[in-house]
């Protein structure tokens, strides 16, 4: 049996988590410098958003992930991961452009860069997408998604347990809640603290998951003797 060979959701998870962690660092830098000297963050968002958006669109439209026997996950991942990745990747790319342009105009004295007023409309759109992530989290648990395949080197250690499904539900739910809180964080200190903890924590969890998946996806491929790692 030939297992799936295209597993771009490895680096996509890494990029998604990096965007979340970087957004917290950007918010702190923007508050400290009153929106100036943040062009570096803008370029980083452009790079990360373009990658996530491009591969998210590819996954959503071409369905490269094939089903693995014994795992109700892979075909579903084409849209439960591909479509949100495309949505938030494009938003991140646009936000990066807005940051670079606003920083440039402020640097040349054209007008002051109001980070909140510039990015809040984009954050409202992200909040709507966050609702979708929450429903993916609920639907994924309800319909039994994310059950680990027994051939995957790391995930098979949790086969038959609820640990991996709960982790995935937490990732989607936390990402969605973070997106919902983001537009209101600049105006409310309590919301800002809660949003920072959630976005930073979930972002780090996405990054950690991607590290384990890099190793695991290599193990999908057959060894010279025809067996799998």
PDB file of C-alpha atoms in Angstrom:
ATOM      1  CA  UNK A   1       0.000   0.000   0.000  1.00  0.00           C
ATOM      2  CA  UNK A   2       1.329   3.423  -0.931  1.00  0.00           C
ATOM      3  CA  UNK A   3       0.771   5.974   1.784  1.00  0.00           C
ATOM      4  CA  UNK A   4       0.352   9.681   1.216  1.00  0.00           C
ATOM      5  CA  UNK A   5       3.424  11.413  -0.152  1.00  0.00           C
ATOM      6  CA  UNK A   6       2.395  15.067  -0.125  1.00  0.00           C
ATOM      7  CA  UNK A   7       2.256  16.280   3.454  1.00  0.00           C
ATOM      8  CA  UNK A   8       2.653  20.052   3.185  1.00  0.00           C
ATOM      9  CA  UNK A   9       0.687  20.509   6.411  1.00  0.00           C
ATOM     10  CA  UNK A  10       4.008  20.043   8.215  1.00  0.00           C
ATOM     11  CA  UNK A  11       5.519  23.427   7.385  1.00  0.00           C
ATOM     12  CA  UNK A  12       2.036  24.944   7.181  1.00  0.00           C
ATOM     13  CA  UNK A  13       1.544  24.142  10.871  1.00  0.00           C
ATOM     14  CA  UNK A  14       4.968  25.609  11.622  1.00  0.00           C
ATOM     15  CA  UNK A  15       4.126  28.812   9.736  1.00  0.00           C
ATOM     16  CA  UNK A  16       0.680  29.103  11.353  1.00  0.00           C
ATOM     17  CA  UNK A  17       2.188  28.850  14.817  1.00  0.00           C
ATOM     18  CA  UNK A  18       4.961  31.298  13.945  1.00  0.00           C
ATOM     19  CA  UNK A  19       2.413  33.850  12.736  1.00  0.00           C
ATOM     20  CA  UNK A  20       0.564  33.610  16.042  1.00  0.00           C
ATOM     21  CA  UNK A  21       3.704  33.982  18.145  1.00  0.00           C
ATOM     22  CA  UNK A  22       4.980  36.807  15.939  1.00  0.00           C
ATOM     23  CA  UNK A  23       1.665  38.660  16.216  1.00  0.00           C
ATOM     24  CA  UNK A  24       2.124  38.896  19.993  1.00  0.00           C
ATOM     25  CA  UNK A  25       5.662  40.199  19.574  1.00  0.00           C
ATOM     26  CA  UNK A  26       4.444  42.688  16.957  1.00  0.00           C
ATOM     27  CA  UNK A  27       1.706  44.005  19.241  1.00  0.00           C
ATOM     28  CA  UNK A  28       4.256  44.682  21.964  1.00  0.00           C
ATOM     29  CA  UNK A  29       6.698  46.329  19.552  1.00  0.00           C
ATOM     30  CA  UNK A  30       3.962  48.490  18.017  1.00  0.00           C
ATOM     31  CA  UNK A  31       2.796  49.666  21.445  1.00  0.00           C
ATOM     32  CA  UNK A  32       6.352  50.468  22.486  1.00  0.00           C
ATOM     33  CA  UNK A  33       7.300  52.361  19.336  1.00  0.00           C
ATOM     34  CA  UNK A  34       3.860  53.908  18.672  1.00  0.00           C
ATOM     35  CA  UNK A  35       3.588  52.030  15.399  1.00  0.00           C
ATOM     36  CA  UNK A  36       6.953  53.108  14.001  1.00  0.00           C
ATOM     37  CA  UNK A  37       9.990  50.947  13.221  1.00  0.00           C
ATOM     38  CA  UNK A  38       7.875  47.824  12.702  1.00  0.00           C
ATOM     39  CA  UNK A  39       8.480  47.292   8.994  1.00  0.00           C
ATOM     40  CA  UNK A  40      10.491  44.152   9.793  1.00  0.00           C
ATOM     41  CA  UNK A  41       7.381  42.563  11.255  1.00  0.00           C
ATOM     42  CA  UNK A  42       5.471  43.572   8.148  1.00  0.00           C
ATOM     43  CA  UNK A  43       7.931  41.839   5.848  1.00  0.00           C
ATOM     44  CA  UNK A  44       7.862  38.760   8.069  1.00  0.00           C
ATOM     45  CA  UNK A  45       4.063  38.646   7.857  1.00  0.00           C
ATOM     46  CA  UNK A  46       4.230  39.045   4.085  1.00  0.00           C
ATOM     47  CA  UNK A  47       6.622  36.101   3.804  1.00  0.00           C
ATOM     48  CA  UNK A  48       4.710  33.867   6.217  1.00  0.00           C
ATOM     49  CA  UNK A  49       1.291  34.837   4.886  1.00  0.00           C
ATOM     50  CA  UNK A  50       2.273  34.223   1.272  1.00  0.00           C
ATOM     51  CA  UNK A  51       3.545  30.746   2.120  1.00  0.00           C
ATOM     52  CA  UNK A  52       0.507  29.792   4.201  1.00  0.00           C
ATOM     53  CA  UNK A  53      -1.939  31.271   1.703  1.00  0.00           C
ATOM     54  CA  UNK A  54      -0.300  29.630  -1.317  1.00  0.00           C
ATOM     55  CA  UNK A  55      -0.087  26.143   0.139  1.00  0.00           C
ATOM     56  CA  UNK A  56      -3.486  26.480   1.778  1.00  0.00           C
ATOM     57  CA  UNK A  57      -5.061  27.272  -1.588  1.00  0.00           C
ATOM     58  CA  UNK A  58      -3.183  24.383  -3.171  1.00  0.00           C
ATOM     59  CA  UNK A  59      -4.398  21.968  -0.515  1.00  0.00           C
ATOM     60  CA  UNK A  60      -7.988  23.216  -0.660  1.00  0.00           C
ATOM     61  CA  UNK A  61      -8.232  23.057  -4.456  1.00  0.00           C
ATOM     62  CA  UNK A  62      -6.165  19.995  -5.399  1.00  0.00           C
ATOM     63  CA  UNK A  63      -6.805  17.693  -2.416  1.00  0.00           C
ATOM     64  CA  UNK A  64      -3.267  16.255  -2.307  1.00  0.00           C
ATOM     65  CA  UNK A  65      -3.764  14.347   0.954  1.00  0.00           C
ATOM     66  CA  UNK A  66      -4.878  10.751   0.522  1.00  0.00           C
ATOM     67  CA  UNK A  67      -6.706   8.678   3.080  1.00  0.00           C
ATOM     68  CA  UNK A  68      -4.612   6.353   5.254  1.00  0.00           C
ATOM     69  CA  UNK A  69      -6.199   3.080   6.255  1.00  0.00           C
ATOM     70  CA  UNK A  70      -7.286   3.174   9.866  1.00  0.00           C
ATOM     71  CA  UNK A  71      -7.120   6.972  10.171  1.00  0.00           C
ATOM     72  CA  UNK A  72     -10.120   9.226   9.663  1.00  0.00           C
ATOM     73  CA  UNK A  73      -8.082  12.340   9.070  1.00  0.00           C
ATOM     74  CA  UNK A  74      -6.304  12.811   5.804  1.00  0.00           C
ATOM     75  CA  UNK A  75      -8.939  13.653   3.206  1.00  0.00           C
ATOM     76  CA  UNK A  76     -10.682  15.775   5.809  1.00  0.00           C
ATOM     77  CA  UNK A  77      -7.431  17.702   6.382  1.00  0.00           C
ATOM     78  CA  UNK A  78      -7.568  19.000   2.819  1.00  0.00           C
ATOM     79  CA  UNK A  79     -10.240  21.475   3.806  1.00  0.00           C
ATOM     80  CA  UNK A  80     -10.193  21.574   7.609  1.00  0.00           C
ATOM     81  CA  UNK A  81      -6.555  22.668   7.418  1.00  0.00           C
ATOM     82  CA  UNK A  82      -6.200  23.835   3.812  1.00  0.00           C
ATOM     83  CA  UNK A  83      -9.076  26.296   3.721  1.00  0.00           C
ATOM     84  CA  UNK A  84      -8.360  28.015   7.088  1.00  0.00           C
ATOM     85  CA  UNK A  85      -4.663  28.175   6.124  1.00  0.00           C
ATOM     86  CA  UNK A  86      -5.552  29.902   2.861  1.00  0.00           C
ATOM     87  CA  UNK A  87      -7.958  32.282   4.603  1.00  0.00           C
ATOM     88  CA  UNK A  88      -5.635  33.355   7.393  1.00  0.00           C
ATOM     89  CA  UNK A  89      -2.560  33.236   5.172  1.00  0.00           C
ATOM     90  CA  UNK A  90      -4.027  35.775   2.761  1.00  0.00           C
ATOM     91  CA  UNK A  91      -5.159  37.980   5.659  1.00  0.00           C
ATOM     92  CA  UNK A  92      -1.656  37.838   7.144  1.00  0.00           C
ATOM     93  CA  UNK A  93      -0.150  38.767   3.780  1.00  0.00           C
ATOM     94  CA  UNK A  94      -2.463  41.791   3.451  1.00  0.00           C
ATOM     95  CA  UNK A  95      -1.749  42.822   7.044  1.00  0.00           C
ATOM     96  CA  UNK A  96       1.975  42.657   6.314  1.00  0.00           C
ATOM     97  CA  UNK A  97       1.575  44.988   3.346  1.00  0.00           C
ATOM     98  CA  UNK A  98      -0.455  47.419   5.462  1.00  0.00           C
ATOM     99  CA  UNK A  99       2.234  47.412   8.164  1.00  0.00           C
ATOM    100  CA  UNK A 100       5.078  48.020   5.712  1.00  0.00           C
ATOM    101  CA  UNK A 101       3.198  50.820   3.965  1.00  0.00           C
ATOM    102  CA  UNK A 102       2.100  52.471   7.206  1.00  0.00           C
ATOM    103  CA  UNK A 103       5.609  52.322   8.626  1.00  0.00           C
ATOM    104  CA  UNK A 104       7.029  53.810   5.423  1.00  0.00           C
ATOM    105  CA  UNK A 105       4.579  56.720   5.397  1.00  0.00           C
ATOM    106  CA  UNK A 106       5.355  57.448   9.055  1.00  0.00           C
ATOM    107  CA  UNK A 107       9.099  57.273   8.380  1.00  0.00           C
ATOM    108  CA  UNK A 108       8.822  59.861   5.611  1.00  0.00           C
ATOM    109  CA  UNK A 109       6.582  62.125   7.672  1.00  0.00           C
ATOM    110  CA  UNK A 110       3.553  61.777   5.412  1.00  0.00           C
ATOM    111  CA  UNK A 111       1.216  60.799   8.225  1.00  0.00           C
ATOM    112  CA  UNK A 112       1.264  59.038  11.573  1.00  0.00           C
ATOM    113  CA  UNK A 113       0.839  55.279  11.485  1.00  0.00           C
ATOM    114  CA  UNK A 114      -2.199  54.302  13.554  1.00  0.00           C
ATOM    115  CA  UNK A 115      -1.676  50.562  13.873  1.00  0.00           C
ATOM    116  CA  UNK A 116      -5.004  49.837  15.535  1.00  0.00           C
ATOM    117  CA  UNK A 117      -7.164  51.715  13.027  1.00  0.00           C
ATOM    118  CA  UNK A 118      -5.211  50.223  10.127  1.00  0.00           C
ATOM    119  CA  UNK A 119      -5.334  46.592  11.214  1.00  0.00           C
ATOM    120  CA  UNK A 120      -8.632  46.393  13.116  1.00  0.00           C
ATOM    121  CA  UNK A 121     -10.788  45.856   9.969  1.00  0.00           C
ATOM    122  CA  UNK A 122      -8.537  42.926   9.051  1.00  0.00           C
ATOM    123  CA  UNK A 123      -8.857  41.590  12.593  1.00  0.00           C
ATOM    124  CA  UNK A 124     -12.653  41.750  12.315  1.00  0.00           C
ATOM    125  CA  UNK A 125     -12.438  39.542   9.235  1.00  0.00           C
ATOM    126  CA  UNK A 126     -10.080  37.202  11.106  1.00  0.00           C
ATOM    127  CA  UNK A 127     -12.593  37.042  13.975  1.00  0.00           C
ATOM    128  CA  UNK A 128     -15.253  35.766  11.587  1.00  0.00           C
ATOM    129  CA  UNK A 129     -12.811  33.123  10.396  1.00  0.00           C
ATOM    130  CA  UNK A 130     -12.199  32.276  14.040  1.00  0.00           C
ATOM    131  CA  UNK A 131     -15.820  31.194  14.372  1.00  0.00           C
ATOM    132  CA  UNK A 132     -15.149  28.701  11.586  1.00  0.00           C
ATOM    133  CA  UNK A 133     -12.153  27.323  13.477  1.00  0.00           C
ATOM    134  CA  UNK A 134     -14.297  26.804  16.557  1.00  0.00           C
ATOM    135  CA  UNK A 135     -16.838  24.832  14.530  1.00  0.00           C
ATOM    136  CA  UNK A 136     -14.028  22.741  13.042  1.00  0.00           C
ATOM    137  CA  UNK A 137     -12.880  21.984  16.588  1.00  0.00           C
ATOM    138  CA  UNK A 138     -16.381  20.915  17.619  1.00  0.00           C
ATOM    139  CA  UNK A 139     -17.083  18.999  14.409  1.00  0.00           C
ATOM    140  CA  UNK A 140     -13.709  17.292  14.458  1.00  0.00           C
ATOM    141  CA  UNK A 141     -14.296  15.889  17.923  1.00  0.00           C
ATOM    142  CA  UNK A 142     -17.912  14.992  17.218  1.00  0.00           C
ATOM    143  CA  UNK A 143     -17.171  13.106  14.000  1.00  0.00           C
ATOM    144  CA  UNK A 144     -14.040  11.389  15.256  1.00  0.00           C
ATOM    145  CA  UNK A 145     -11.351  13.225  13.310  1.00  0.00           C
ATOM    146  CA  UNK A 146      -7.654  13.206  14.216  1.00  0.00           C
ATOM    147  CA  UNK A 147      -7.516   9.568  15.242  1.00  0.00           C
ATOM    148  CA  UNK A 148      -3.812   8.789  14.756  1.00  0.00           C
ATOM    149  CA  UNK A 149      -2.807   6.154  12.181  1.00  0.00           C
ATOM    150  CA  UNK A 150      -0.958   3.178  13.637  1.00  0.00           C
ATOM    151  CA  UNK A 151       1.829   3.501  11.027  1.00  0.00           C
ATOM    152  CA  UNK A 152       2.860   6.997  12.144  1.00  0.00           C
ATOM    153  CA  UNK A 153       5.958   6.805  14.388  1.00  0.00           C
ATOM    154  CA  UNK A 154       4.868   9.327  17.043  1.00  0.00           C
ATOM    155  CA  UNK A 155       1.084   9.401  16.806  1.00  0.00           C
ATOM    156  CA  UNK A 156       0.781   5.612  17.003  1.00  0.00           C
ATOM    157  CA  UNK A 157       1.896   5.874  20.614  1.00  0.00           C
ATOM    158  CA  UNK A 158      -1.462   7.535  21.292  1.00  0.00           C
ATOM    159  CA  UNK A 159      -3.561   5.198  19.162  1.00  0.00           C
ATOM    160  CA  UNK A 160      -6.875   4.383  20.803  1.00  0.00           C
ATOM    161  CA  UNK A 161      -6.610   7.341  23.178  1.00  0.00           C
ATOM    162  CA  UNK A 162      -8.246  10.749  23.205  1.00  0.00           C
ATOM    163  CA  UNK A 163      -4.980  12.645  23.674  1.00  0.00           C
ATOM    164  CA  UNK A 164      -4.331  13.547  20.033  1.00  0.00           C
ATOM    165  CA  UNK A 165      -7.976  14.424  19.215  1.00  0.00           C
ATOM    166  CA  UNK A 166      -8.064  16.631  22.326  1.00  0.00           C
ATOM    167  CA  UNK A 167      -4.817  18.331  21.312  1.00  0.00           C
ATOM    168  CA  UNK A 168      -6.146  19.049  17.832  1.00  0.00           C
ATOM    169  CA  UNK A 169      -9.459  20.299  19.206  1.00  0.00           C
ATOM    170  CA  UNK A 170      -7.535  22.591  21.567  1.00  0.00           C
ATOM    171  CA  UNK A 171      -5.438  23.933  18.686  1.00  0.00           C
ATOM    172  CA  UNK A 172      -8.451  24.797  16.551  1.00  0.00           C
ATOM    173  CA  UNK A 173     -10.559  26.048  19.448  1.00  0.00           C
ATOM    174  CA  UNK A 174      -7.729  28.160  20.860  1.00  0.00           C
ATOM    175  CA  UNK A 175      -6.880  29.614  17.453  1.00  0.00           C
ATOM    176  CA  UNK A 176     -10.512  30.513  16.907  1.00  0.00           C
ATOM    177  CA  UNK A 177     -10.927  32.138  20.331  1.00  0.00           C
ATOM    178  CA  UNK A 178      -7.683  34.065  19.831  1.00  0.00           C
ATOM    179  CA  UNK A 179      -8.943  35.375  16.502  1.00  0.00           C
ATOM    180  CA  UNK A 180     -12.251  36.396  18.098  1.00  0.00           C
ATOM    181  CA  UNK A 181     -10.508  38.339  20.867  1.00  0.00           C
ATOM    182  CA  UNK A 182      -7.881  40.036  18.681  1.00  0.00           C
ATOM    183  CA  UNK A 183     -10.001  42.980  17.409  1.00  0.00           C
ATOM    184  CA  UNK A 184     -10.945  43.978  20.962  1.00  0.00           C
ATOM    185  CA  UNK A 185      -7.564  43.466  22.625  1.00  0.00           C
ATOM    186  CA  UNK A 186      -6.152  46.949  21.842  1.00  0.00           C
ATOM    187  CA  UNK A 187      -9.023  48.653  23.702  1.00  0.00           C
ATOM    188  CA  UNK A 188      -9.351  46.387  26.734  1.00  0.00           C
ATOM    189  CA  UNK A 189      -6.407  45.423  28.954  1.00  0.00           C
ATOM    190  CA  UNK A 190      -8.081  42.316  30.345  1.00  0.00           C
ATOM    191  CA  UNK A 191      -8.997  41.075  26.887  1.00  0.00           C
ATOM    192  CA  UNK A 192      -5.470  41.861  25.729  1.00  0.00           C
ATOM    193  CA  UNK A 193      -3.944  39.751  28.501  1.00  0.00           C
ATOM    194  CA  UNK A 194      -6.246  36.818  27.818  1.00  0.00           C
ATOM    195  CA  UNK A 195      -5.711  37.053  24.067  1.00  0.00           C
ATOM    196  CA  UNK A 196      -1.935  37.241  24.509  1.00  0.00           C
ATOM    197  CA  UNK A 197      -1.843  34.098  26.643  1.00  0.00           C
ATOM    198  CA  UNK A 198      -4.104  32.154  24.279  1.00  0.00           C
ATOM    199  CA  UNK A 199      -2.458  33.254  21.029  1.00  0.00           C
ATOM    200  CA  UNK A 200       1.087  32.771  22.350  1.00  0.00           C
ATOM    201  CA  UNK A 201       0.300  29.399  23.933  1.00  0.00           C
ATOM    202  CA  UNK A 202      -1.591  27.992  20.957  1.00  0.00           C
ATOM    203  CA  UNK A 203       1.053  29.324  18.569  1.00  0.00           C
ATOM    204  CA  UNK A 204       3.792  27.527  20.481  1.00  0.00           C
ATOM    205  CA  UNK A 205       1.689  24.354  20.490  1.00  0.00           C
ATOM    206  CA  UNK A 206       1.278  24.542  16.698  1.00  0.00           C
ATOM    207  CA  UNK A 207       5.044  24.915  16.362  1.00  0.00           C
ATOM    208  CA  UNK A 208       5.728  21.981  18.681  1.00  0.00           C
ATOM    209  CA  UNK A 209       3.220  19.829  16.787  1.00  0.00           C
ATOM    210  CA  UNK A 210       4.912  20.668  13.483  1.00  0.00           C
ATOM    211  CA  UNK A 211       8.254  19.499  14.860  1.00  0.00           C
ATOM    212  CA  UNK A 212       6.814  16.088  15.763  1.00  0.00           C
ATOM    213  CA  UNK A 213       4.990  15.851  12.429  1.00  0.00           C
ATOM    214  CA  UNK A 214       8.176  16.536  10.461  1.00  0.00           C
ATOM    215  CA  UNK A 215       9.651  13.406  12.022  1.00  0.00           C
ATOM    216  CA  UNK A 216       6.441  11.385  11.747  1.00  0.00           C
ATOM    217  CA  UNK A 217       5.728  12.118   8.100  1.00  0.00           C
ATOM    218  CA  UNK A 218       9.140  10.851   7.125  1.00  0.00           C
ATOM    219  CA  UNK A 219       8.105   7.592   8.738  1.00  0.00           C
ATOM    220  CA  UNK A 220       5.161   7.259   6.340  1.00  0.00           C
ATOM    221  CA  UNK A 221       7.470   6.151   3.558  1.00  0.00           C
ATOM    222  CA  UNK A 222       8.401   2.481   3.130  1.00  0.00           C
ATOM    223  CA  UNK A 223      11.800   1.121   4.041  1.00  0.00           C
ATOM    224  CA  UNK A 224      13.906  -0.969   1.637  1.00  0.00           C
ATOM    225  CA  UNK A 225      12.394  -4.168   3.031  1.00  0.00           C
ATOM    226  CA  UNK A 226       8.879  -2.910   2.310  1.00  0.00           C
ATOM    227  CA  UNK A 227       8.031  -2.167   5.928  1.00  0.00           C
ATOM    228  CA  UNK A 228       7.248   1.209   7.497  1.00  0.00           C
ATOM    229  CA  UNK A 229       9.055   2.955  10.353  1.00  0.00           C
TER     230      UNK A 229
END
